[in-house]
Amino acid sequence: YNNRAYQFIVEGSSISPTSGFFVLTDASNNTSGGSVIHRSFSPQSVRYVKLTITGASGYTGNWSSIREFEIICSGTTQSLSNRTRFDELTNVSVYPNPFTKHLTIELPKNNTEITKIQIIDVHGREVFSKPIVNSSNNINFATNLPRGIYFLRLLSPTNKVIKVKKIISDSY
């Protein structure tokens, strides 16, 4: 609208339309307007895409107008064998959930893709992080997180989010 320099974040998720999102491109400091605003980002495999407008440079109101939002894809499609491997990889068990002080994460056998776990609070802040040894299938750890809802993120060696699970601390 009026060639405004919209500020925005584009996020993607392979998990669901409501969770597991990670940033594809961050234009929250954008100062360039126009009828088209282009942003590029590294190739990612996602099913769901979300656009969040955070403001507009030089405009302080709370109204925005987007006529069209387009993601132009390039590259190759994922093969069935890769999809099967992804399904195996994302078959992760977390227990007990809710937990009080101890949490166990059961990874697929011969895991090499998941190399780090993070626990994120509802405000998006990392509250726990732990590297994973490739030969580990069961990760047991103690935590003293306050009672609340958290998100367990499983990351690749390049810090790409592979899986997100909601976990609940029932600690007192």
PDB file of C-alpha atoms in Angstrom:
ATOM      1  CA  TYR A   1       0.000   0.000   0.000  1.00  0.00           C
ATOM      2  CA  ASN A   2       1.435   3.425  -0.982  1.00  0.00           C
ATOM      3  CA  ASN A   3       4.799   1.711  -1.713  1.00  0.00           C
ATOM      4  CA  ARG A   4       5.366   1.301   2.023  1.00  0.00           C
ATOM      5  CA  ALA A   5       8.589  -0.296   3.201  1.00  0.00           C
ATOM      6  CA  TYR A   6       6.942  -3.162   5.062  1.00  0.00           C
ATOM      7  CA  GLN A   7       9.012  -4.875   7.694  1.00  0.00           C
ATOM      8  CA  PHE A   8       8.341  -8.579   8.009  1.00  0.00           C
ATOM      9  CA  ILE A   9       9.514 -12.070   8.820  1.00  0.00           C
ATOM     10  CA  VAL A  10       8.888 -15.116   6.633  1.00  0.00           C
ATOM     11  CA  GLU A  11       8.904 -18.428   8.492  1.00  0.00           C
ATOM     12  CA  GLY A  12       8.497 -22.042   7.409  1.00  0.00           C
ATOM     13  CA  SER A  13       7.542 -25.320   9.048  1.00  0.00           C
ATOM     14  CA  SER A  14       7.566 -28.942   7.940  1.00  0.00           C
ATOM     15  CA  ILE A  15       5.675 -30.070  11.022  1.00  0.00           C
ATOM     16  CA  SER A  16       2.291 -28.384  11.157  1.00  0.00           C
ATOM     17  CA  PRO A  17       0.527 -25.143  10.236  1.00  0.00           C
ATOM     18  CA  THR A  18       0.709 -24.009  13.877  1.00  0.00           C
ATOM     19  CA  SER A  19       4.105 -25.132  15.219  1.00  0.00           C
ATOM     20  CA  GLY A  20       7.710 -25.868  14.357  1.00  0.00           C
ATOM     21  CA  PHE A  21       8.312 -22.618  12.487  1.00  0.00           C
ATOM     22  CA  PHE A  22      11.811 -21.277  11.852  1.00  0.00           C
ATOM     23  CA  VAL A  23      12.898 -18.057  10.143  1.00  0.00           C
ATOM     24  CA  LEU A  24      13.429 -18.268   6.375  1.00  0.00           C
ATOM     25  CA  THR A  25      14.140 -14.561   5.934  1.00  0.00           C
ATOM     26  CA  ASP A  26      14.079 -11.640   8.368  1.00  0.00           C
ATOM     27  CA  ALA A  27      13.239  -8.246   6.880  1.00  0.00           C
ATOM     28  CA  SER A  28      12.190  -6.702  10.191  1.00  0.00           C
ATOM     29  CA  ASN A  29      14.619  -3.807   9.567  1.00  0.00           C
ATOM     30  CA  ASN A  30      13.580  -3.237   5.932  1.00  0.00           C
ATOM     31  CA  THR A  31      13.634   0.381   4.743  1.00  0.00           C
ATOM     32  CA  SER A  32      13.003  -0.230   0.999  1.00  0.00           C
ATOM     33  CA  GLY A  33       9.449   0.093  -0.239  1.00  0.00           C
ATOM     34  CA  GLY A  34       7.806  -0.374  -3.579  1.00  0.00           C
ATOM     35  CA  SER A  35       5.008  -2.288  -5.201  1.00  0.00           C
ATOM     36  CA  VAL A  36       7.171  -5.443  -4.895  1.00  0.00           C
ATOM     37  CA  ILE A  37       9.562  -6.264  -2.066  1.00  0.00           C
ATOM     38  CA  HIS A  38      11.923  -9.142  -2.876  1.00  0.00           C
ATOM     39  CA  ARG A  39      13.782 -11.314  -0.387  1.00  0.00           C
ATOM     40  CA  SER A  40      15.890 -14.410  -1.043  1.00  0.00           C
ATOM     41  CA  PHE A  41      16.847 -17.151   1.362  1.00  0.00           C
ATOM     42  CA  SER A  42      18.786 -20.387   1.305  1.00  0.00           C
ATOM     43  CA  PRO A  43      16.956 -23.492   0.099  1.00  0.00           C
ATOM     44  CA  GLN A  44      14.759 -25.074   2.751  1.00  0.00           C
ATOM     45  CA  SER A  45      12.266 -27.905   2.715  1.00  0.00           C
ATOM     46  CA  VAL A  46       8.993 -26.699   4.263  1.00  0.00           C
ATOM     47  CA  ARG A  47       5.326 -27.389   3.836  1.00  0.00           C
ATOM     48  CA  TYR A  48       3.857 -24.371   5.624  1.00  0.00           C
ATOM     49  CA  VAL A  49       4.897 -20.731   5.194  1.00  0.00           C
ATOM     50  CA  LYS A  50       3.932 -17.807   7.406  1.00  0.00           C
ATOM     51  CA  LEU A  51       4.312 -14.068   6.752  1.00  0.00           C
ATOM     52  CA  THR A  52       4.338 -11.805   9.823  1.00  0.00           C
ATOM     53  CA  ILE A  53       4.360  -8.058   9.246  1.00  0.00           C
ATOM     54  CA  THR A  54       6.212  -6.361  12.101  1.00  0.00           C
ATOM     55  CA  GLY A  55       5.848  -2.748  10.928  1.00  0.00           C
ATOM     56  CA  ALA A  56       6.707  -0.363   8.123  1.00  0.00           C
ATOM     57  CA  SER A  57       9.614   2.055   7.850  1.00  0.00           C
ATOM     58  CA  GLY A  58       8.294   5.608   8.187  1.00  0.00           C
ATOM     59  CA  TYR A  59       4.767   4.479   9.107  1.00  0.00           C
ATOM     60  CA  THR A  60       3.546   4.031  12.680  1.00  0.00           C
ATOM     61  CA  GLY A  61      -0.050   2.909  12.172  1.00  0.00           C
ATOM     62  CA  ASN A  62      -1.321  -0.629  12.656  1.00  0.00           C
ATOM     63  CA  TRP A  63      -2.832  -1.117   9.188  1.00  0.00           C
ATOM     64  CA  SER A  64      -1.194  -3.015   6.328  1.00  0.00           C
ATOM     65  CA  SER A  65      -2.287  -4.211   2.928  1.00  0.00           C
ATOM     66  CA  ILE A  66      -0.705  -7.121   1.087  1.00  0.00           C
ATOM     67  CA  ARG A  67      -2.222  -8.006  -2.269  1.00  0.00           C
ATOM     68  CA  GLU A  68      -0.088 -11.003  -3.012  1.00  0.00           C
ATOM     69  CA  PHE A  69       2.495 -13.130  -1.231  1.00  0.00           C
ATOM     70  CA  GLU A  70       4.470 -15.472  -3.449  1.00  0.00           C
ATOM     71  CA  ILE A  71       7.190 -18.022  -2.736  1.00  0.00           C
ATOM     72  CA  ILE A  72       9.043 -18.991  -5.880  1.00  0.00           C
ATOM     73  CA  CYS A  73      10.577 -22.417  -5.499  1.00  0.00           C
ATOM     74  CA  SER A  74      13.672 -23.691  -7.193  1.00  0.00           C
ATOM     75  CA  GLY A  75      15.682 -26.860  -7.049  1.00  0.00           C
ATOM     76  CA  THR A  76      14.479 -30.428  -7.132  1.00  0.00           C
ATOM     77  CA  THR A  77      11.630 -32.139  -5.373  1.00  0.00           C
ATOM     78  CA  GLN A  78      12.273 -34.500  -2.517  1.00  0.00           C
ATOM     79  CA  SER A  79      12.504 -38.121  -3.574  1.00  0.00           C
ATOM     80  CA  LEU A  80      10.494 -40.864  -1.925  1.00  0.00           C
ATOM     81  CA  SER A  81      13.608 -42.394  -0.388  1.00  0.00           C
ATOM     82  CA  ASN A  82      14.530 -39.044   1.160  1.00  0.00           C
ATOM     83  CA  ARG A  83      10.959 -38.655   2.413  1.00  0.00           C
ATOM     84  CA  THR A  84      11.079 -42.132   3.963  1.00  0.00           C
ATOM     85  CA  ARG A  85      14.367 -41.256   5.699  1.00  0.00           C
ATOM     86  CA  PHE A  86      12.824 -37.995   6.962  1.00  0.00           C
ATOM     87  CA  ASP A  87       9.853 -39.916   8.403  1.00  0.00           C
ATOM     88  CA  GLU A  88      12.247 -42.310  10.162  1.00  0.00           C
ATOM     89  CA  LEU A  89      14.305 -39.417  11.449  1.00  0.00           C
ATOM     90  CA  THR A  90      11.335 -37.547  12.880  1.00  0.00           C
ATOM     91  CA  ASN A  91      10.044 -40.604  14.755  1.00  0.00           C
ATOM     92  CA  VAL A  92      11.268 -39.364  18.133  1.00  0.00           C
ATOM     93  CA  SER A  93       9.866 -40.227  21.561  1.00  0.00           C
ATOM     94  CA  VAL A  94      10.047 -37.848  24.501  1.00  0.00           C
ATOM     95  CA  TYR A  95       9.021 -39.033  27.959  1.00  0.00           C
ATOM     96  CA  PRO A  96       7.716 -38.516  30.508  1.00  0.00           C
ATOM     97  CA  ASN A  97       5.677 -35.603  29.268  1.00  0.00           C
ATOM     98  CA  PRO A  98       4.764 -33.741  31.441  1.00  0.00           C
ATOM     99  CA  PHE A  99       8.066 -34.122  33.330  1.00  0.00           C
ATOM    100  CA  THR A 100       9.309 -32.858  36.682  1.00  0.00           C
ATOM    101  CA  LYS A 101      13.115 -33.054  36.815  1.00  0.00           C
ATOM    102  CA  HIS A 102      14.206 -35.698  34.270  1.00  0.00           C
ATOM    103  CA  LEU A 103      13.474 -36.032  30.569  1.00  0.00           C
ATOM    104  CA  THR A 104      14.353 -38.816  28.118  1.00  0.00           C
ATOM    105  CA  ILE A 105      14.583 -38.385  24.353  1.00  0.00           C
ATOM    106  CA  GLU A 106      14.596 -41.551  22.272  1.00  0.00           C
ATOM    107  CA  LEU A 107      16.121 -40.997  18.825  1.00  0.00           C
ATOM    108  CA  PRO A 108      16.041 -43.305  15.790  1.00  0.00           C
ATOM    109  CA  LYS A 109      18.733 -46.001  15.636  1.00  0.00           C
ATOM    110  CA  ASN A 110      21.962 -44.984  13.870  1.00  0.00           C
ATOM    111  CA  ASN A 111      21.149 -41.314  14.290  1.00  0.00           C
ATOM    112  CA  THR A 112      23.651 -39.031  12.570  1.00  0.00           C
ATOM    113  CA  GLU A 113      21.373 -36.172  11.488  1.00  0.00           C
ATOM    114  CA  ILE A 114      20.316 -34.875  14.925  1.00  0.00           C
ATOM    115  CA  THR A 115      23.369 -33.364  16.616  1.00  0.00           C
ATOM    116  CA  LYS A 116      21.923 -30.917  19.146  1.00  0.00           C
ATOM    117  CA  ILE A 117      18.848 -30.441  21.302  1.00  0.00           C
ATOM    118  CA  GLN A 118      17.474 -27.146  22.539  1.00  0.00           C
ATOM    119  CA  ILE A 119      14.651 -26.290  24.867  1.00  0.00           C
ATOM    120  CA  ILE A 120      12.917 -23.029  24.014  1.00  0.00           C
ATOM    121  CA  ASP A 121      10.464 -21.201  26.278  1.00  0.00           C
ATOM    122  CA  VAL A 122       7.169 -19.725  25.044  1.00  0.00           C
ATOM    123  CA  HIS A 123       8.924 -16.391  24.425  1.00  0.00           C
ATOM    124  CA  GLY A 124      11.377 -18.014  21.988  1.00  0.00           C
ATOM    125  CA  ARG A 125      14.357 -17.913  24.365  1.00  0.00           C
ATOM    126  CA  GLU A 126      16.745 -20.843  24.604  1.00  0.00           C
ATOM    127  CA  VAL A 127      16.713 -22.158  28.181  1.00  0.00           C
ATOM    128  CA  PHE A 128      18.680 -25.387  27.649  1.00  0.00           C
ATOM    129  CA  SER A 129      21.032 -26.736  25.003  1.00  0.00           C
ATOM    130  CA  LYS A 130      22.984 -29.967  24.692  1.00  0.00           C
ATOM    131  CA  PRO A 131      25.085 -31.493  21.900  1.00  0.00           C
ATOM    132  CA  ILE A 132      24.291 -35.093  20.944  1.00  0.00           C
ATOM    133  CA  VAL A 133      26.935 -37.736  20.371  1.00  0.00           C
ATOM    134  CA  ASN A 134      26.135 -39.512  17.076  1.00  0.00           C
ATOM    135  CA  SER A 135      25.979 -42.936  18.678  1.00  0.00           C
ATOM    136  CA  SER A 136      23.358 -41.821  21.216  1.00  0.00           C
ATOM    137  CA  ASN A 137      19.849 -43.192  20.827  1.00  0.00           C
ATOM    138  CA  ASN A 138      18.561 -42.345  24.290  1.00  0.00           C
ATOM    139  CA  ILE A 139      19.351 -39.022  25.878  1.00  0.00           C
ATOM    140  CA  ASN A 140      18.542 -38.684  29.552  1.00  0.00           C
ATOM    141  CA  PHE A 141      19.070 -35.407  31.315  1.00  0.00           C
ATOM    142  CA  ALA A 142      18.018 -33.541  34.421  1.00  0.00           C
ATOM    143  CA  THR A 143      16.643 -30.026  34.314  1.00  0.00           C
ATOM    144  CA  ASN A 144      15.219 -27.629  36.858  1.00  0.00           C
ATOM    145  CA  LEU A 145      12.930 -25.727  34.510  1.00  0.00           C
ATOM    146  CA  PRO A 146      10.057 -23.908  36.185  1.00  0.00           C
ATOM    147  CA  ARG A 147       6.535 -25.181  35.586  1.00  0.00           C
ATOM    148  CA  GLY A 148       5.368 -24.277  32.088  1.00  0.00           C
ATOM    149  CA  ILE A 149       5.205 -25.125  28.398  1.00  0.00           C
ATOM    150  CA  TYR A 150       8.411 -25.449  26.372  1.00  0.00           C
ATOM    151  CA  PHE A 151       9.462 -26.590  22.919  1.00  0.00           C
ATOM    152  CA  LEU A 152      12.113 -29.222  22.372  1.00  0.00           C
ATOM    153  CA  ARG A 153      13.993 -28.580  19.127  1.00  0.00           C
ATOM    154  CA  LEU A 154      16.154 -31.210  17.450  1.00  0.00           C
ATOM    155  CA  LEU A 155      18.834 -29.647  15.243  1.00  0.00           C
ATOM    156  CA  SER A 156      21.092 -30.814  12.398  1.00  0.00           C
ATOM    157  CA  PRO A 157      24.857 -30.130  12.236  1.00  0.00           C
ATOM    158  CA  THR A 158      24.026 -26.881  10.373  1.00  0.00           C
ATOM    159  CA  ASN A 159      21.504 -25.899  13.099  1.00  0.00           C
ATOM    160  CA  LYS A 160      18.532 -26.583  10.824  1.00  0.00           C
ATOM    161  CA  VAL A 161      15.440 -27.487  12.843  1.00  0.00           C
ATOM    162  CA  ILE A 162      14.553 -31.115  12.106  1.00  0.00           C
ATOM    163  CA  LYS A 163      11.775 -31.648  14.632  1.00  0.00           C
ATOM    164  CA  VAL A 164       9.953 -29.669  17.321  1.00  0.00           C
ATOM    165  CA  LYS A 165       7.966 -31.244  20.162  1.00  0.00           C
ATOM    166  CA  LYS A 166       5.947 -29.499  22.826  1.00  0.00           C
ATOM    167  CA  ILE A 167       7.009 -30.496  26.334  1.00  0.00           C
ATOM    168  CA  ILE A 168       5.546 -29.531  29.694  1.00  0.00           C
ATOM    169  CA  SER A 169       7.468 -29.036  32.924  1.00  0.00           C
ATOM    170  CA  ASP A 170       5.390 -29.938  35.946  1.00  0.00           C
ATOM    171  CA  SER A 171       8.112 -28.893  38.379  1.00  0.00           C
ATOM    172  CA  TYR A 172       7.249 -26.993  41.539  1.00  0.00           C
TER     173      TYR A 172
END
